[in-house]
Tab-separated table of C-alpha atoms in Angstrom:
chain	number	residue	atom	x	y	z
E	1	UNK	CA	42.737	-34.565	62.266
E	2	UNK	CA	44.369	-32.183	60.001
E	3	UNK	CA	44.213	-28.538	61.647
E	4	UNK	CA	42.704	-25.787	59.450
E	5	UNK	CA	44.053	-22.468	59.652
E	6	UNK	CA	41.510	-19.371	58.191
E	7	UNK	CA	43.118	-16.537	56.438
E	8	UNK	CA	41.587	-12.839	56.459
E	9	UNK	CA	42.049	-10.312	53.923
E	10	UNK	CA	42.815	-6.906	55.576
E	11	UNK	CA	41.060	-5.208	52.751
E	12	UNK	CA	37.699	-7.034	52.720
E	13	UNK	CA	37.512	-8.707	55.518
E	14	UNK	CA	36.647	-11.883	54.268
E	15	UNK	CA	38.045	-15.370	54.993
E	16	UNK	CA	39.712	-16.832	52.132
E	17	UNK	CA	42.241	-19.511	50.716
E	18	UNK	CA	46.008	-17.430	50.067
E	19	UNK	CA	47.067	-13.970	50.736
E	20	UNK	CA	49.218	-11.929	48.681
E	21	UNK	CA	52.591	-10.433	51.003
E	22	UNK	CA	50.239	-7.238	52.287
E	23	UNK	CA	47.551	-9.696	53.449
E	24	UNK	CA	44.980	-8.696	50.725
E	25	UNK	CA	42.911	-11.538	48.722
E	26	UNK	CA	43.207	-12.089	44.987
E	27	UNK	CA	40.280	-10.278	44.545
E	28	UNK	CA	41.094	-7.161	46.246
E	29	UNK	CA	44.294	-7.218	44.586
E	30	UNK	CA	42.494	-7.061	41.124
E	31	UNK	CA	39.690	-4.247	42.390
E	32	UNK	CA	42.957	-2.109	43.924
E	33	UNK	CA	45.140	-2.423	40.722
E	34	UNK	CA	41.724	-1.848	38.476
E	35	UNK	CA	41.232	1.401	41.139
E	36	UNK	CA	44.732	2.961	40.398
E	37	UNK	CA	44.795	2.667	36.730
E	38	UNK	CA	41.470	4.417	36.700
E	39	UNK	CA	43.286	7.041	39.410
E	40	UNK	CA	46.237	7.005	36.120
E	41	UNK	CA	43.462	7.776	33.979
E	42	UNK	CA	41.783	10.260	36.063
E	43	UNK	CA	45.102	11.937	36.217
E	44	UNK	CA	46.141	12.090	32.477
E	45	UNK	CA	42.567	13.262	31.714
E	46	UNK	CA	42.986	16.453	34.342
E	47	UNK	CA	46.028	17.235	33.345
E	48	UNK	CA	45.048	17.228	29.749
E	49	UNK	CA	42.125	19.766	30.986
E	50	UNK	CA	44.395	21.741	32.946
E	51	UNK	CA	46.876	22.347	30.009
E	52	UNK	CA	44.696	23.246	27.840
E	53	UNK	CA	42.495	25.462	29.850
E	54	UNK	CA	45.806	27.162	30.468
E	55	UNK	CA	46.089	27.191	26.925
E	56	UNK	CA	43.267	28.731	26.022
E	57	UNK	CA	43.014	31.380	28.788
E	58	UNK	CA	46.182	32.679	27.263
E	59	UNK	CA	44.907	32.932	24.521
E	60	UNK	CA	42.016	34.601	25.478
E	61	UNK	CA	43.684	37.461	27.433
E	62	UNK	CA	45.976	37.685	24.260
E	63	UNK	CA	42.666	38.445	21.904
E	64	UNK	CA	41.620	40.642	25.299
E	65	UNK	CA	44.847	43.041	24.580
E	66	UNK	CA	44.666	42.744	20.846
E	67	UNK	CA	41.132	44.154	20.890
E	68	UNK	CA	42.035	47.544	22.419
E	69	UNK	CA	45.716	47.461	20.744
E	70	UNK	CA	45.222	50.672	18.712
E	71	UNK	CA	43.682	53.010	21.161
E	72	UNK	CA	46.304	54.656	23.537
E	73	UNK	CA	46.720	53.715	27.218
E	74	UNK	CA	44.141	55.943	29.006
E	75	UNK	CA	42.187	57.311	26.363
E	76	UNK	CA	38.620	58.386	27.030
E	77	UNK	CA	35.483	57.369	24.914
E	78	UNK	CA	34.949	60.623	22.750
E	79	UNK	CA	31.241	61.238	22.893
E	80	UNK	CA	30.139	62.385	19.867
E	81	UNK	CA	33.132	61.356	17.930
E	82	UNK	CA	33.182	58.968	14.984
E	83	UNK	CA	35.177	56.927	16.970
E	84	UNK	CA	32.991	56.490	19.449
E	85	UNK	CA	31.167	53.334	18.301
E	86	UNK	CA	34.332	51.405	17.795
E	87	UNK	CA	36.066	52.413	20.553
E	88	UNK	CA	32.969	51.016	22.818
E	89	UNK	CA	32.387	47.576	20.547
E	90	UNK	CA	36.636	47.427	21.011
E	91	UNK	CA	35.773	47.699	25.295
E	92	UNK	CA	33.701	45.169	25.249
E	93	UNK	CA	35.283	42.441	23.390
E	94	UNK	CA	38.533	43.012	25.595
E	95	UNK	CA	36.236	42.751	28.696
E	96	UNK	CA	34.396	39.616	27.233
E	97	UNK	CA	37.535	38.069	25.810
E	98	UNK	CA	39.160	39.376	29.647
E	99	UNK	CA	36.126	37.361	31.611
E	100	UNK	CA	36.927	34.409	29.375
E	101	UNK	CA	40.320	34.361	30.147
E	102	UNK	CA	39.566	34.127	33.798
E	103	UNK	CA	37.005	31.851	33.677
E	104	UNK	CA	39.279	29.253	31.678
E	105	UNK	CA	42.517	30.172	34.525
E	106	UNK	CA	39.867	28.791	37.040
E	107	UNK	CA	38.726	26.210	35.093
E	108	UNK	CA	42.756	25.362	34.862
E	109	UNK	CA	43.124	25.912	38.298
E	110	UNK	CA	40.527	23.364	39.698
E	111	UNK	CA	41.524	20.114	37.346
E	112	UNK	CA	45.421	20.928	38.717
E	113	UNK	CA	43.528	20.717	42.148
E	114	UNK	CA	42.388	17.389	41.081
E	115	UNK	CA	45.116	16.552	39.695
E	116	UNK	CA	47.509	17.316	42.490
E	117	UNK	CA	45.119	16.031	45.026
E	118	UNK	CA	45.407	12.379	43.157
E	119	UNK	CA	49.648	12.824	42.821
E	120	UNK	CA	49.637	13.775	46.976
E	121	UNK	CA	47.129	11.125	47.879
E	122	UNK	CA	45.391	13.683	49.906
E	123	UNK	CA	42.022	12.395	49.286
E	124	UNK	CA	40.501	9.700	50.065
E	125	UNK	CA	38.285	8.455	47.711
E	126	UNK	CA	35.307	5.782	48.547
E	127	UNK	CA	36.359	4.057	45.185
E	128	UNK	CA	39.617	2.673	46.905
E	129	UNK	CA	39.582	-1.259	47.867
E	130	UNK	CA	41.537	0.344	50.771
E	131	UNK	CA	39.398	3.380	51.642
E	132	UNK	CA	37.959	1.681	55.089
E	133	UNK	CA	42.237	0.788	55.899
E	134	UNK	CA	43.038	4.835	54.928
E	135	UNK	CA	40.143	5.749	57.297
E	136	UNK	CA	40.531	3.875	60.184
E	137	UNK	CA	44.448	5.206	59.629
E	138	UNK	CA	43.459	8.819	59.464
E	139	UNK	CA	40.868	8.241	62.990
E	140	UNK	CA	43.779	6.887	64.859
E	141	UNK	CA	46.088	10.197	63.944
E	142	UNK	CA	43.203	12.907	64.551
E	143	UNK	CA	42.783	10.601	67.914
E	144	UNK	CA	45.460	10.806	69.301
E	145	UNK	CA	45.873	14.147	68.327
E	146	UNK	CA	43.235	15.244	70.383
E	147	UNK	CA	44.527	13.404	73.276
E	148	UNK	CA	48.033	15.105	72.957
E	149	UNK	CA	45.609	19.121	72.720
E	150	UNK	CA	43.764	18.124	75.846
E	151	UNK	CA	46.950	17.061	77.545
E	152	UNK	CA	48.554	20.098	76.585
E	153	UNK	CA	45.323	22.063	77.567
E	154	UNK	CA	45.638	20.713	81.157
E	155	UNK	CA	48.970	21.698	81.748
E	156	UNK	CA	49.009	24.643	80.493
E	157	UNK	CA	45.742	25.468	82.610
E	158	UNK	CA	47.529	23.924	85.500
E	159	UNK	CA	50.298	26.436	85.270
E	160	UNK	CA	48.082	29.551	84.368
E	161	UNK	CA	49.004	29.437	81.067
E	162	UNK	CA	46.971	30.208	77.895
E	163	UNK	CA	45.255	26.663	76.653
E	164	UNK	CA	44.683	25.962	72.539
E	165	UNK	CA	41.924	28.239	71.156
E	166	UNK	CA	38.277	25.842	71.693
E	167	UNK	CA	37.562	25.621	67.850
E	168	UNK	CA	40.714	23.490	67.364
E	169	UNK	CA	38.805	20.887	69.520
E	170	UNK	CA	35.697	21.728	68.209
E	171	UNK	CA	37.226	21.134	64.518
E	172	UNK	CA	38.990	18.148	65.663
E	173	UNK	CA	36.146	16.877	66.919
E	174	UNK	CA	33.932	17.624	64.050
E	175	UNK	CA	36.543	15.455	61.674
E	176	UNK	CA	36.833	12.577	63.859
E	177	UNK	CA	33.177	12.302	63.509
E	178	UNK	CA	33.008	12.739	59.738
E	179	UNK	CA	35.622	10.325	59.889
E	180	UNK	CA	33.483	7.660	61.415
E	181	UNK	CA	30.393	8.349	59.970
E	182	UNK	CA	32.436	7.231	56.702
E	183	UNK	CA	34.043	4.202	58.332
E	184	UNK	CA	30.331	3.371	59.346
E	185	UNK	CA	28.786	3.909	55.737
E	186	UNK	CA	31.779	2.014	53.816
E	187	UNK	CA	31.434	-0.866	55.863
E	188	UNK	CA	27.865	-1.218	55.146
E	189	UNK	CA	28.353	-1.022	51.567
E	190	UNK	CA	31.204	-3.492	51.989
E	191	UNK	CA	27.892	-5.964	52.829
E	192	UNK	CA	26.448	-4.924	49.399
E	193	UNK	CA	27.706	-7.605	46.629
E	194	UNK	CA	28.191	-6.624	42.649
E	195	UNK	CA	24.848	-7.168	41.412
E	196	UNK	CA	22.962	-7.062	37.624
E	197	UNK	CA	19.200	-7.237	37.175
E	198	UNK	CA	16.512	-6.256	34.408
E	199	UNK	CA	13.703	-4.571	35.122
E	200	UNK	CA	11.588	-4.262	31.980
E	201	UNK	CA	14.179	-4.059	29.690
E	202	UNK	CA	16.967	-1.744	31.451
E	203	UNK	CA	19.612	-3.102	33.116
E	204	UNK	CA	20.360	-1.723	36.970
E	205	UNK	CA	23.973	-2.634	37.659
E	206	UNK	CA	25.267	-2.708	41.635
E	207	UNK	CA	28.811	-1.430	40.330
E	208	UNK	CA	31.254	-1.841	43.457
E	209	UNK	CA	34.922	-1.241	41.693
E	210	UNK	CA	33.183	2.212	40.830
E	211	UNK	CA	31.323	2.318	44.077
E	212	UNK	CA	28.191	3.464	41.663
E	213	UNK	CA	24.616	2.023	41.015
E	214	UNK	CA	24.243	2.594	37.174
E	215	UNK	CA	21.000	2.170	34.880
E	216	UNK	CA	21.841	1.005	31.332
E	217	UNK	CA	18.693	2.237	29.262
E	218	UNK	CA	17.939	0.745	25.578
E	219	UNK	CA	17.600	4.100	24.627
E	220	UNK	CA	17.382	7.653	25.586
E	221	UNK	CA	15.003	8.030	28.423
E	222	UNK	CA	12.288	10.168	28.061
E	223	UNK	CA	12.255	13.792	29.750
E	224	UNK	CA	10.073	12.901	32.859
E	225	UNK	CA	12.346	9.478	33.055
E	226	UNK	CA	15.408	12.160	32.938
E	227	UNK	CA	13.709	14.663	35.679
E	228	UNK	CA	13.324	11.624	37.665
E	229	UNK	CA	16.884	10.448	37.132
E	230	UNK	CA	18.633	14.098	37.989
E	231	UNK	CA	15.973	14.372	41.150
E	232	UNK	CA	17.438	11.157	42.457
E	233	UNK	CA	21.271	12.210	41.937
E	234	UNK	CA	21.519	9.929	39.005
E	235	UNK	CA	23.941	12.160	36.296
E	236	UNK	CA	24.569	10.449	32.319
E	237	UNK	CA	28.132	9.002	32.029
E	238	UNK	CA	29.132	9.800	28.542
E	239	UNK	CA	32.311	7.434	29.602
E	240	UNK	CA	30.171	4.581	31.078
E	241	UNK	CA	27.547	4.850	28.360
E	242	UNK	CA	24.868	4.915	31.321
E	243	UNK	CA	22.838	7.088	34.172
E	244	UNK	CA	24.906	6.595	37.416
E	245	UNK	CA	24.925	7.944	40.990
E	246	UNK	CA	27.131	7.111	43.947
E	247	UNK	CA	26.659	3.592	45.564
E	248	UNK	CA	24.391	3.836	48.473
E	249	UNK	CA	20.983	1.866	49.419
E	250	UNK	CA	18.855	4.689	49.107
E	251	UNK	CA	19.853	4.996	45.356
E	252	UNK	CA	19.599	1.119	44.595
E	253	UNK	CA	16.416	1.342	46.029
E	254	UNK	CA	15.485	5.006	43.821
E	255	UNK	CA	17.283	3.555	40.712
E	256	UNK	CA	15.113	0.137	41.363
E	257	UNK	CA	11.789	2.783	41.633
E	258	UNK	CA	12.174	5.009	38.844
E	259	UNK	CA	12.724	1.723	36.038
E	260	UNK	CA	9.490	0.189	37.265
E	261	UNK	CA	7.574	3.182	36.350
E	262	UNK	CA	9.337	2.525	32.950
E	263	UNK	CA	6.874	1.324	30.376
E	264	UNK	CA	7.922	-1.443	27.959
């Protein structure tokens, strides 16, 4: 009797026929290269936001100098003084034009965050095929990190030395559990399979490459189907072209709820 050997993929734990050199299925190969050209994406787009909130703060604190351009460095409002009027209206569009300008820097700021968090890999995003891997990676680290403090801790207590500060453990030990709280959720949404279903006439799609649940409506919703929707977590997706929220059971089970109360 021919022996038959089962093969697992490290990614989704499934058994299946061939693996690919990193011991990942065919299908987690296509949901990981899907999941970094929508990271490539993600990145272009921030960037583009960046630059051109740069842009335009500049250009801002620019009209924020040009507004007060003609009146002398220092000058006091002259009460009373024909001037007075314009001098004031000039004050206030430099401070407007001013608040702009720093509004739009921290706008900048925030997508190069983004952006710069997706170049470093810092994050790790429950959209990756290998987000459980990353995790179960990143427990082992602060693990035996912890291991080397409290090592360190006894010795140094042993020879009437100073120990680590207690919040370092108490941090550390805050992350670790974090860290498995999210190993424990993404392996029960590993157990939910891409799903589509109607429920009178709007389409509720279990979205796992975007880790999402997402409601495709005929039409607009109506404002107490919208309430309902932002209530729930569930934001409009201009990109999508439907209401989404993140992929969790409570949500299927919300997004399944709200469409039932959904006349025809």
């Amino acid at each position: 009797m021919e022996q038959k050997y089962y093969l697992i993929c490290e990614t989704c734990g499934k058994t299946v026929d061939s693996l690919n050199q990193n011991n990942e299925c065919d299908k987690c190969v296509t949901r990981i290269e899907a999941y970094e050209e929508k990271q490539d994406r993600k990145l272009e787009r921030y960037q583009e936001l960046a630059s051109k909130n740069k842009e335009e703060s500049q250009t801002a604190y620019e009209r924020s100098n040009s507004a007060v351009a003609g009146i002398p460095m220092g000058q006091p409002i002259l009460v009373g003084h024909h001037s007075e009027r314009s001098h004031r209206a000039a004050l206030k569009r430099c401070h407007s034009a001013m608040d702009k300008s720093i509004e739009l820097n921290n706008k900048a700021e925030h997508y190069e965050d983004k952006a710069n968090g997706i170049i470093n890999n810092n994050a790790i995003s429950s959209d990756d095929p290998r987000a459980t891997i990353k995790l179960k990676e990143k427990l082992k680290k602060l693990e035996e990190q912890r291991v080397k403090i409290k090592e360190f801790n006894k010795k140094e207590r042993k020879e009437g030395r100073s120990s680590a500060d207690a919040y370092i453990l108490s941090n550390l030990g805050q992350n670790i559990r974090s860290v498995k709280e999210r190993i424990k959720h993404l392996e029960k949404l590993s157990k939910i399979e891409d799903k589509e279903e109607e429920i009178n006439g709007i389409k509720l799609k279990i979205n796992k490459d975007d880790n999402r649940v997402q409601l495709f409506f005929p039409g607009k919703p109506n404002e107490e189907i919208r309430t309902k929707l932002k209530q729930n977590g569930f934001h409009w997706s201009p990109y999508n072209g439907c209401w989404q929220a993140f992929l969790k059971q409570r949500n299927i089970e919300n997004a399944r709820e709200i469409v039932k109360g959904v006349l025809k």
